[in-house]
Tab-separated table of C-alpha atoms and ligand atoms in Angstrom:
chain	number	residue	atom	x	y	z
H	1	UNK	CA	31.713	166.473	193.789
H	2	UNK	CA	28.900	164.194	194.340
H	3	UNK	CA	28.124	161.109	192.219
H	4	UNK	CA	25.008	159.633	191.703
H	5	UNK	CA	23.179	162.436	193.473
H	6	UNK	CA	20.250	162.124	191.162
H	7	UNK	CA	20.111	158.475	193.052
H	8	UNK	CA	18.444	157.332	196.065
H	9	UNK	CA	21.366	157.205	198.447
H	10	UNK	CA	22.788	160.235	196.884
H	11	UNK	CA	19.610	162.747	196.932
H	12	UNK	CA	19.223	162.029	200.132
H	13	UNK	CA	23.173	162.830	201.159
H	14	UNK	CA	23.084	166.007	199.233
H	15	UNK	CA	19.895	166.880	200.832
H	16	UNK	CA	21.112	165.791	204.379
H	17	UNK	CA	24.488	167.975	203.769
H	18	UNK	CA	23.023	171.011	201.946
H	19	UNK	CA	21.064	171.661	204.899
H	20	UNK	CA	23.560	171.160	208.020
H	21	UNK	CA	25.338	173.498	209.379
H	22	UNK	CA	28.605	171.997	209.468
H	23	UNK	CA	28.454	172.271	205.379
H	24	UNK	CA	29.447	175.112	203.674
H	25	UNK	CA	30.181	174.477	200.547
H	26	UNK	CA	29.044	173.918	197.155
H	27	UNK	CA	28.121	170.301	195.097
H	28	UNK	CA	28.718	169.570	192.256
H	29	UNK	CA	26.239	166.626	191.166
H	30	UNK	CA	27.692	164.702	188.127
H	31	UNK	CA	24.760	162.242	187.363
H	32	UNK	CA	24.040	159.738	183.924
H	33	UNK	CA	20.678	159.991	184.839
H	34	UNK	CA	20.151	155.824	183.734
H	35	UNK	CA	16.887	154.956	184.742
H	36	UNK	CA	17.285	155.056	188.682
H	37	UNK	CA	18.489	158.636	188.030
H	38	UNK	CA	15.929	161.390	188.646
H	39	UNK	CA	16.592	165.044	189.289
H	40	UNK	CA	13.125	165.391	190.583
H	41	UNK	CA	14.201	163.872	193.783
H	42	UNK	CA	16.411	167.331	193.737
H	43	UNK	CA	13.818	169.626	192.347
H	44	UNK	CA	13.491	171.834	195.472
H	45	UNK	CA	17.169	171.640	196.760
H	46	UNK	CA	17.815	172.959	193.142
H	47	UNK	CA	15.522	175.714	193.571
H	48	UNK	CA	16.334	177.043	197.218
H	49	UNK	CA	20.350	176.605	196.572
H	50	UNK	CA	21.053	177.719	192.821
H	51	UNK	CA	25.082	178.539	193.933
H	52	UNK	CA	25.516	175.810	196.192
H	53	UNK	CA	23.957	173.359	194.264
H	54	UNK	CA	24.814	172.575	190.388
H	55	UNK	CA	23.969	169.558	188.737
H	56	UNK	CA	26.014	168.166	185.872
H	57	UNK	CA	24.987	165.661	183.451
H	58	UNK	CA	27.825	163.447	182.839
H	59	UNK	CA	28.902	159.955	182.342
H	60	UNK	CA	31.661	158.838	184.816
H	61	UNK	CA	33.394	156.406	181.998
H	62	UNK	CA	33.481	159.523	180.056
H	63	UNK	CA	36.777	160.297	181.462
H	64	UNK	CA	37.155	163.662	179.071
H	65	UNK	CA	33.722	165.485	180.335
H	66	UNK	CA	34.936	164.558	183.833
H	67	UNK	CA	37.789	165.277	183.551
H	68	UNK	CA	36.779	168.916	181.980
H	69	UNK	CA	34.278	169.261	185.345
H	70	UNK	CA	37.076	168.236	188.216
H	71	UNK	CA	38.648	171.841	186.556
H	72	UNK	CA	35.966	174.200	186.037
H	73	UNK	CA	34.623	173.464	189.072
H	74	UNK	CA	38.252	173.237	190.984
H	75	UNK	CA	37.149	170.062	192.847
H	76	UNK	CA	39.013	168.512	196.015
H	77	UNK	CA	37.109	166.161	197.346
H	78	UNK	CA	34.574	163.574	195.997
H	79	UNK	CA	31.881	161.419	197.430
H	80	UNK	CA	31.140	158.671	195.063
H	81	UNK	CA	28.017	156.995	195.142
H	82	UNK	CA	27.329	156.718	190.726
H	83	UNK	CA	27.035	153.136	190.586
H	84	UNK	CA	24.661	150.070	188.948
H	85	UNK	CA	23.119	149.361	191.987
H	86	UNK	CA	20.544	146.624	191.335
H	87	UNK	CA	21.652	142.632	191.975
H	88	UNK	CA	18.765	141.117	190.014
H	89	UNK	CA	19.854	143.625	186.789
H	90	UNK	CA	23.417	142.533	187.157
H	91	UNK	CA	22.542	139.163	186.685
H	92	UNK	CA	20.486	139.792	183.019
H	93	UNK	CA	22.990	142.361	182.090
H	94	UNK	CA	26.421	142.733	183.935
H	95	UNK	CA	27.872	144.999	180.910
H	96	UNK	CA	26.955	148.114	182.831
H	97	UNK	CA	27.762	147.641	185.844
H	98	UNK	CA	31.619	146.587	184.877
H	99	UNK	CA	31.935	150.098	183.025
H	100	UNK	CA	29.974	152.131	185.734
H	101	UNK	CA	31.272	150.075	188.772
H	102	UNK	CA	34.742	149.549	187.750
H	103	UNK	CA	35.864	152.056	185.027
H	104	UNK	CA	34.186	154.863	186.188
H	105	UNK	CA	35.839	154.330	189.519
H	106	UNK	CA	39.387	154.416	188.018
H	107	UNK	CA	38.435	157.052	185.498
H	108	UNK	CA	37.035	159.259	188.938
H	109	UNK	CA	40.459	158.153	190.419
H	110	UNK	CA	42.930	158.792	187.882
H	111	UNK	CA	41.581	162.524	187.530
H	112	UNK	CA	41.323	163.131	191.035
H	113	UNK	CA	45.229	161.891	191.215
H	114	UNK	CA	46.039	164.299	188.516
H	115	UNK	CA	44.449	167.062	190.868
H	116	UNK	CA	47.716	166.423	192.955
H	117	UNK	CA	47.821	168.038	196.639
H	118	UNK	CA	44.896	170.273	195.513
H	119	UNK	CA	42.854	166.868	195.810
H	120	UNK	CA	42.287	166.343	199.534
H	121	UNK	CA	39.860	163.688	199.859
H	122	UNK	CA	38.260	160.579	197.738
H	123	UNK	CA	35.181	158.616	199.781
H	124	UNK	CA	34.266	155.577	198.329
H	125	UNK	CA	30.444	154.584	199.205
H	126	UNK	CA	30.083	150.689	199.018
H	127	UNK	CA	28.582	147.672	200.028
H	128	UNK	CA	28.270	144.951	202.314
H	129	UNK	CA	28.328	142.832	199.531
H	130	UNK	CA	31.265	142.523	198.881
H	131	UNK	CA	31.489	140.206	201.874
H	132	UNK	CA	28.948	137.331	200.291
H	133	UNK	CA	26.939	135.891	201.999
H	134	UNK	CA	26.748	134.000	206.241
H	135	UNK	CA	25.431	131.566	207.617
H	136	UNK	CA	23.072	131.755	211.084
H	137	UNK	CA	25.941	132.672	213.041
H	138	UNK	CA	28.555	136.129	212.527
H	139	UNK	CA	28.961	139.313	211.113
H	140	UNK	CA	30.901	141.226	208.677
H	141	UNK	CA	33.486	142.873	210.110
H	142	UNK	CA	36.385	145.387	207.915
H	143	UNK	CA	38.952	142.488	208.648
H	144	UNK	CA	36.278	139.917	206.457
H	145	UNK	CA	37.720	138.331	203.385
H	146	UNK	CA	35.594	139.183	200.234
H	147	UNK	CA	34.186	136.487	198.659
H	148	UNK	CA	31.123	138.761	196.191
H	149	UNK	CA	28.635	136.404	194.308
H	150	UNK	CA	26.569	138.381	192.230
H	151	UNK	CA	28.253	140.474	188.921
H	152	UNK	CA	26.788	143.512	191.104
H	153	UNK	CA	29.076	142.847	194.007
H	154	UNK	CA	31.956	141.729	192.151
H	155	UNK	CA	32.089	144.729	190.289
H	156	UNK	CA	31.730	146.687	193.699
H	157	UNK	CA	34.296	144.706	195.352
H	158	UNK	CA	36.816	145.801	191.916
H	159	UNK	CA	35.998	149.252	193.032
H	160	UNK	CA	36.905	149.219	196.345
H	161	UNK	CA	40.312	147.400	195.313
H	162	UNK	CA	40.967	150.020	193.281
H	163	UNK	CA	40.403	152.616	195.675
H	164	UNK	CA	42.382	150.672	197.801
H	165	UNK	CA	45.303	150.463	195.362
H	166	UNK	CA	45.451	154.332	194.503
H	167	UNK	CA	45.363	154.865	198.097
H	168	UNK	CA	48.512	152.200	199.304
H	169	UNK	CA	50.529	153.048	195.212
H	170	UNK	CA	49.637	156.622	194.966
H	171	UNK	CA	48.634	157.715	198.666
H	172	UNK	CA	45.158	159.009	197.317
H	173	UNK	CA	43.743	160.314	200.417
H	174	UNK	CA	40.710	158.012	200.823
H	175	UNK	CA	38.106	156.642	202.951
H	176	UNK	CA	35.929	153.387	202.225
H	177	UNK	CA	32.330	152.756	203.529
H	178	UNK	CA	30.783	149.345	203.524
H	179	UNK	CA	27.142	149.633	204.082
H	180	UNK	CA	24.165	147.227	204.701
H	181	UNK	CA	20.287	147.592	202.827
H	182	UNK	CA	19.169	150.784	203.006
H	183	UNK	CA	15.782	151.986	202.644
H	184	UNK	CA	13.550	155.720	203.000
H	185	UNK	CA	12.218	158.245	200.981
H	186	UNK	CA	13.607	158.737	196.994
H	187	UNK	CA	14.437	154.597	196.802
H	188	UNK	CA	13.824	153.576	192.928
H	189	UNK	CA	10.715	150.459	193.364
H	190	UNK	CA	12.925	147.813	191.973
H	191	UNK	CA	14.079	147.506	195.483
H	192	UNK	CA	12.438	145.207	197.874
H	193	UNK	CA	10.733	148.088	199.733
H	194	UNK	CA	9.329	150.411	197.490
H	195	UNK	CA	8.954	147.453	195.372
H	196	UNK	CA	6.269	145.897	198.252
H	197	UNK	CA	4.509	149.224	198.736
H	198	UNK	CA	3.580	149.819	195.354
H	199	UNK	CA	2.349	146.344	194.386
H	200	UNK	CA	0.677	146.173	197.692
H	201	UNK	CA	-1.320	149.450	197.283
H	202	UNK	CA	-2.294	148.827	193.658
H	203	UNK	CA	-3.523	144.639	195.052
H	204	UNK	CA	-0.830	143.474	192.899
H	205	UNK	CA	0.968	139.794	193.544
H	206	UNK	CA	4.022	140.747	196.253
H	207	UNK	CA	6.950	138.299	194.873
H	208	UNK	CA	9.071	136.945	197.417
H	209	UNK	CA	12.057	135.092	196.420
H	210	UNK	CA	12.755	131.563	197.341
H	211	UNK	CA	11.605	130.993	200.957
H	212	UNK	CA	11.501	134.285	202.103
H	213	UNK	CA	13.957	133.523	204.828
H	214	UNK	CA	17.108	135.483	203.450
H	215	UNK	CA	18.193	138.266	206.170
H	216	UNK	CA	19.055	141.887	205.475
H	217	UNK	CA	20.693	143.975	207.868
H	218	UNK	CA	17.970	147.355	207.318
H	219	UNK	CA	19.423	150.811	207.268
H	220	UNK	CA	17.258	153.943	207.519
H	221	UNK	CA	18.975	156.306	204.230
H	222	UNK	CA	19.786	158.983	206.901
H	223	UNK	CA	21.411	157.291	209.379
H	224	UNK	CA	24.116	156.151	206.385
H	225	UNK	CA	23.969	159.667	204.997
H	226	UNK	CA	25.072	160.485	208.501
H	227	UNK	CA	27.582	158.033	208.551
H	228	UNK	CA	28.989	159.023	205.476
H	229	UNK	CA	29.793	162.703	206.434
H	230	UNK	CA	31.142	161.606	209.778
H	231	UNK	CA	33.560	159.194	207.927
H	232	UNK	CA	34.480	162.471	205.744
H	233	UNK	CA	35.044	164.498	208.189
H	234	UNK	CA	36.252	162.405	211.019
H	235	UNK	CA	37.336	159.158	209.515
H	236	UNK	CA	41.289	158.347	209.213
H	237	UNK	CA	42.526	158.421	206.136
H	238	UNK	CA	43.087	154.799	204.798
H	239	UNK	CA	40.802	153.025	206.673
H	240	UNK	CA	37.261	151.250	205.827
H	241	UNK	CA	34.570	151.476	207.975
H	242	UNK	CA	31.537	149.314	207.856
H	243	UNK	CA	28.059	151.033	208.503
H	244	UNK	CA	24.856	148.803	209.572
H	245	UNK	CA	21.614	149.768	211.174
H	246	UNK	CA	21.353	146.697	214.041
H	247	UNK	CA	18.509	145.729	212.361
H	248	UNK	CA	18.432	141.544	211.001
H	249	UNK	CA	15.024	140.802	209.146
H	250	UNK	CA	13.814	138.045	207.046
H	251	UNK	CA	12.523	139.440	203.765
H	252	UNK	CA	9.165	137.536	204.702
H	253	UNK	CA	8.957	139.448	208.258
H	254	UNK	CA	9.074	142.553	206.390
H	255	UNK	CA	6.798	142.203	203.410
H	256	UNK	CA	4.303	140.938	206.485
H	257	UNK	CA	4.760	144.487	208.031
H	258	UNK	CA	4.623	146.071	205.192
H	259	UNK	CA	1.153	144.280	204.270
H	260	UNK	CA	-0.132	145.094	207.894
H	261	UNK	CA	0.815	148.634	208.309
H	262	UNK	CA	-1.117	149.793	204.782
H	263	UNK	CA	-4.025	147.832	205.979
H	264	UNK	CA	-4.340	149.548	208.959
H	265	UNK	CA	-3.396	153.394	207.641
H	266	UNK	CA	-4.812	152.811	204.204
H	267	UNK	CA	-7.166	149.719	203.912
H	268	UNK	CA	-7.644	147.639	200.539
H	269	UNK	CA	-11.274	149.301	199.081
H	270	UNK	CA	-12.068	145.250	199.044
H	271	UNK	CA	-11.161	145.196	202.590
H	272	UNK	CA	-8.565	142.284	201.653
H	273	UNK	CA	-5.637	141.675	203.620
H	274	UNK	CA	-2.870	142.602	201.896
H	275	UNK	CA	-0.743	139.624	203.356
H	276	UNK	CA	-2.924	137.974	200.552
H	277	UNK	CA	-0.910	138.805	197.716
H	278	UNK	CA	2.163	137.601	198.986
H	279	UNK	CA	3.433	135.191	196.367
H	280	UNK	CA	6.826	132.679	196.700
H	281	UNK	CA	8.960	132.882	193.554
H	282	UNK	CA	11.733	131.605	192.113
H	283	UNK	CA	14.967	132.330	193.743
H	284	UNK	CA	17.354	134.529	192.777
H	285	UNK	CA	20.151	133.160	191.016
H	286	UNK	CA	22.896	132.882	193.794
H	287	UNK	CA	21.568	134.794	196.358
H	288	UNK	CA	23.073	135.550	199.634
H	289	UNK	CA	21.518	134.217	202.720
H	290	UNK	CA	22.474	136.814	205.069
H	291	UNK	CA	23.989	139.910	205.932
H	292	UNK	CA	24.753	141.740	209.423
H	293	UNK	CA	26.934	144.208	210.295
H	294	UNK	CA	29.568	144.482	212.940
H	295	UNK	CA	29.498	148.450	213.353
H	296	UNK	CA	31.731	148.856	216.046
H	297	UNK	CA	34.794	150.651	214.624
H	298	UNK	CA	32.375	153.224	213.476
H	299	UNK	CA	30.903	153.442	216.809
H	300	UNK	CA	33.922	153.105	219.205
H	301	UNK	CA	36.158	155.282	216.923
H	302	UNK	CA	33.674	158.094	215.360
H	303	UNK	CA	31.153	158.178	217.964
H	304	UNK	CA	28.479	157.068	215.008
H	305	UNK	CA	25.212	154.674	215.830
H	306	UNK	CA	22.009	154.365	213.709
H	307	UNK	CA	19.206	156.909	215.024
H	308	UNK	CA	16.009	155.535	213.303
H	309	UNK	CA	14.518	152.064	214.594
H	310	UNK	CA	13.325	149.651	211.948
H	311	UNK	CA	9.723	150.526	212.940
H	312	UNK	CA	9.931	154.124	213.285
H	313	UNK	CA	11.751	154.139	209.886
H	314	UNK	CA	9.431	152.140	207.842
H	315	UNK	CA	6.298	153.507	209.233
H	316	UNK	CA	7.577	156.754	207.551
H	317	UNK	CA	8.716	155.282	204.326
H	318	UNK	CA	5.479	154.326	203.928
H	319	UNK	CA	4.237	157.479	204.403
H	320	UNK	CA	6.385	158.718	202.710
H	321	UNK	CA	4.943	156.621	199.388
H	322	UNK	CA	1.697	157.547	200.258
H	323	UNK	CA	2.423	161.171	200.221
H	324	UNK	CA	4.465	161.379	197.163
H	325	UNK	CA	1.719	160.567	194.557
H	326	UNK	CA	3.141	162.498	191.984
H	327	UNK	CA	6.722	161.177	192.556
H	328	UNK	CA	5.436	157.769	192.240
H	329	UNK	CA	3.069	157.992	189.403
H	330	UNK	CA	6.061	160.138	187.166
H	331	UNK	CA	8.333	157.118	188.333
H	332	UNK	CA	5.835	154.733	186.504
H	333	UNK	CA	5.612	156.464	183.271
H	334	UNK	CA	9.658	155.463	182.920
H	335	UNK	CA	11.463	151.985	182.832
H	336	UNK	CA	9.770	150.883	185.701
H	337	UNK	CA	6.982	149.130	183.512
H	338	UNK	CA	9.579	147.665	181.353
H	339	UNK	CA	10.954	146.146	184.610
H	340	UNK	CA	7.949	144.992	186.191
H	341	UNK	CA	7.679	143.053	183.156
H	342	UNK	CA	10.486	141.655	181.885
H	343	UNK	CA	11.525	140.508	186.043
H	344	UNK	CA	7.804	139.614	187.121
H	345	UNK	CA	5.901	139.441	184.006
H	346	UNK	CA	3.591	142.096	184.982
B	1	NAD	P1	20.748	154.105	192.719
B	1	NAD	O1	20.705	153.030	191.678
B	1	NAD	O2	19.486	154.581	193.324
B	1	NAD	O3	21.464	155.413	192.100
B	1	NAD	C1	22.610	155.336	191.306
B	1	NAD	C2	22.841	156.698	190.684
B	1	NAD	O4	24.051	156.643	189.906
B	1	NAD	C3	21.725	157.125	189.717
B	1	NAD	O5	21.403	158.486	189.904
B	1	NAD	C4	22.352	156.920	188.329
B	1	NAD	O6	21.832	157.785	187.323
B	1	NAD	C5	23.824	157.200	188.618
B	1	NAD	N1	24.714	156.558	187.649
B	1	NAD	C6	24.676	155.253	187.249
B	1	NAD	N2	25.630	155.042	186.319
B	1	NAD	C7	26.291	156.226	186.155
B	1	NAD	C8	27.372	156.644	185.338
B	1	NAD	N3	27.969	155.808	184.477
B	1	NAD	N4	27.808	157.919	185.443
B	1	NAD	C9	27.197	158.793	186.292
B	1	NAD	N5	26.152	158.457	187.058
B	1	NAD	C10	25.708	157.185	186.999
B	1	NAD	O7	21.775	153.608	193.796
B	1	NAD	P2	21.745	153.778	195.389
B	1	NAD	O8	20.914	152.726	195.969
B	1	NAD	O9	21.486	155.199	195.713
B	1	NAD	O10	23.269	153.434	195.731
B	1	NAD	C11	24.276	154.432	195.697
B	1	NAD	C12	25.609	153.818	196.041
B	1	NAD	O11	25.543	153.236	197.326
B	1	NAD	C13	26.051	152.714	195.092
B	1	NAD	O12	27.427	152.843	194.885
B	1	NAD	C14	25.725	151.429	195.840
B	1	NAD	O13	26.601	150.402	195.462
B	1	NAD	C15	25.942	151.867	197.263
B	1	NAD	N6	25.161	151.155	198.281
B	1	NAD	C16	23.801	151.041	198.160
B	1	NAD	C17	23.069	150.418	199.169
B	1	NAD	C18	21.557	150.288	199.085
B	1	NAD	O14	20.967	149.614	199.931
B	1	NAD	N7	20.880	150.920	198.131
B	1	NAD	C19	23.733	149.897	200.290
B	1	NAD	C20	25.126	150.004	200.378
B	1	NAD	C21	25.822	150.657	199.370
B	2	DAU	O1	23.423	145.071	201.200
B	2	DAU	C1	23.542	146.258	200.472
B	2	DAU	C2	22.885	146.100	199.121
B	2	DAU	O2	21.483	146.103	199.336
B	2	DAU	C3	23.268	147.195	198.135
B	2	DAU	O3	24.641	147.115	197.863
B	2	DAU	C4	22.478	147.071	196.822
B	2	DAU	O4	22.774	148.161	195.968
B	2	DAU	C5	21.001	147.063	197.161
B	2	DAU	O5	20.267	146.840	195.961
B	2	DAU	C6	20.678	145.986	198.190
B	2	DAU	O6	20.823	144.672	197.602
B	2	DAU	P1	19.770	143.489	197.889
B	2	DAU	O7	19.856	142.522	196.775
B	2	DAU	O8	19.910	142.983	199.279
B	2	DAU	O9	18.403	144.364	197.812
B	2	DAU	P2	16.987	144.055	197.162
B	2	DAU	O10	16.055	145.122	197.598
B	2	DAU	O11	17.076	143.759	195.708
B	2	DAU	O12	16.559	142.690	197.876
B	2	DAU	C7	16.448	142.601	199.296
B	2	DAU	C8	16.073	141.168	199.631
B	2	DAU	O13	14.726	140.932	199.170
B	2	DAU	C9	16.929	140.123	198.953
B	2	DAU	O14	17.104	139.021	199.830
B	2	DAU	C10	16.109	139.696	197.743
B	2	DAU	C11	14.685	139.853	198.232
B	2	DAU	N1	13.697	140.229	197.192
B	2	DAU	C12	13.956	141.312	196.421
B	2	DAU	C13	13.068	141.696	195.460
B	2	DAU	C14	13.363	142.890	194.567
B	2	DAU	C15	12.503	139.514	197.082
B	2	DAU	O15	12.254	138.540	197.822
B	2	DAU	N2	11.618	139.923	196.129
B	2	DAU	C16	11.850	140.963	195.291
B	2	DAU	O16	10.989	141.247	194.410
């Protein structure tokens, strides 16, 4: 069982493990579908793998419908991504993200418990987050206290307790991944970079928070899928592993790339720079200065590094955007306005 595979992170895993060879198997996608969930990003893999791949709508803090899916489909082994993912949304609305983040978790755990020895593995996909926030100096490494600051990462860091606690009460067999910003293909544009793409290209104002000088430790989406099934497969039972792409960048160094590459493979009809539009906001309420990623028990122990550079990987995100017209203007019709509006005023 995937969920969340109707997700950014998720699409891409069950796209990346559909097609390798070391995968056999058959998904089971349990999805909400909330706003950031869209089976289109699945439309083909549903097509070409009708037996392999079968998509369930379901709620995960509806523990009865899961509950009824764990035993038609005989599941024994999960990879849980189903989450409220976005920090800004957490802050106008935590609600969600305590039922999705928290209860759906135990409701996913308790059923998978119940499952017995037929149950053979839970992995738990979360965030760097959960760390908070450093200063110019350090990294996050497994052994890092948690200390989350936004409703988003609390709620993740509840999660991963829980996991934790089935795992040392009930010796659930499970694995924990702590990952850093990831970006590619299928990412919902409430994220900073879909977000800059799509303002950029329609020569709307690119909103960068505070002094643009926050750090992110960038992760192309199929270097963590990667990651992920390595940790599945590989990964000791118990143990956390933190996943991060070597890749520190202010959020002003990026939107700058961002700007220059579409001016150069797709120039503004006024023949603008796009740096133009950049525009300082308001901060975000609490928000963490940095994150990077100390990888090495992932490296030294699983044999697992990230593939894509920052470059490479952006150059065909964009691309990627530019491509996917249809993707992007279906992704529009949705709640995406309603965002743009309510966070930006336009
Ligand atoms: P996303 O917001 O793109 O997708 C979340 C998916 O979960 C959507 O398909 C949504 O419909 C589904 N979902 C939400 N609530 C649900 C519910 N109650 N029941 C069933 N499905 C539900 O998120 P993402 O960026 O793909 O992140 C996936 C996971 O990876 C999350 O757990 C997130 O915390 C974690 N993560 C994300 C990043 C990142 O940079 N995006 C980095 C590290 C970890
Ligand atoms: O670190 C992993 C986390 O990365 C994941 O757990 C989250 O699910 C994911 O959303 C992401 O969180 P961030 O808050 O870091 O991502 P976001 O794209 O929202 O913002 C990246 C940085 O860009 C952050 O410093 C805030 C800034 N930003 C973001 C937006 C949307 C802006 O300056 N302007 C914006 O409009």
């Amino acid at each position: 069982m995937v969920t969340g595979g109707c997700g950014f992170i998720g699409s891409n895993f069950i796209r990346y493990l559909i097609g390798n060879s070391d995968f056999s198997g058959r998904i089971i996608n349990v999805d909400k579908l909330t706003y950031a969930g869209n089976p289109e990003n699945l439309t083909d893999i549903a097509r070409s793998f009708p037996g392999r791949y079968i998509f369930q709508k379901i709620d995960i803090c509806d523990a009865v419908k899961l509950e009824k899916a764990f035993l038609e489909y005989d599941i024994d082994a999960v990879c849980h991504f189903a989450a409220e993912s976005h920090v800004d949304r957490s802050i106008k609305d935590p609600g969600s993200f305590i039922q999705t983040n928290i209860v759906g978790t135990f409701n996913l755990l308790e059923i998978a418990k119940s499952r017995g020895d037929e149950f053979q593995l839970f992995h738990h996909v979360s965030t760097d987050e959960v760390y908070g926030s450093l200063g110019a100096e350090g990294l996050f490494r497994e052994d890092t206290p948690y200390r989350p600051n936004s409703p988003y990462s609390a709620s993740k860091a509840a999660s991963d307790h829980l996991v934790r606690a089935y795992l040392q009460t009930f010796g659930m067999p499970a694995t924990i991944s702590n990952c850093s910003n990831n970006y590619g293909p299928y990412q919902f544009p409430e994220k900073l970079i879909p977000l800059v793409i799509l303002n950029a290209l329609e020569g709307k104002p690119i909103p960068v928070y505070g002094d643009g000088k926050n750090v992110r430790d960038w992760l192309y989406v199929e270097d963590h899928c990667r990651a992920i099934w390595t940790i599945m497969n590989n990964g000791n039972t118990g143990e956390t592993y933190n996943v991060g792409g070597n890749a520190e960048i202010e959020n002003i160094v990026i939107v700058q790339m961002i700007c220059d590459i579409l001016d150069e493979i797709s120039p503004a009809t006024s023949g603008k720079s796009r740096r133009e539009l950049i525009s300082f906001v308001k901060d975000r309420p609490g928000h963490d200065r940095r994150y990077a990623i100390d990888f090495t028990k992932l490296k030294s122990e699983l044999n697992w590094s990230p593939q894509e550079s920052f470059h490479s990987g952006l150059r065909k995100t964009i691309n990627w955007y530019l491509k996917q017209k249809k993707w992007v203007e279906n992704i529009k019709t949705g709640d995406y306005q309603a965002w743009m509006k309510e966070q930006y005023g336009s």
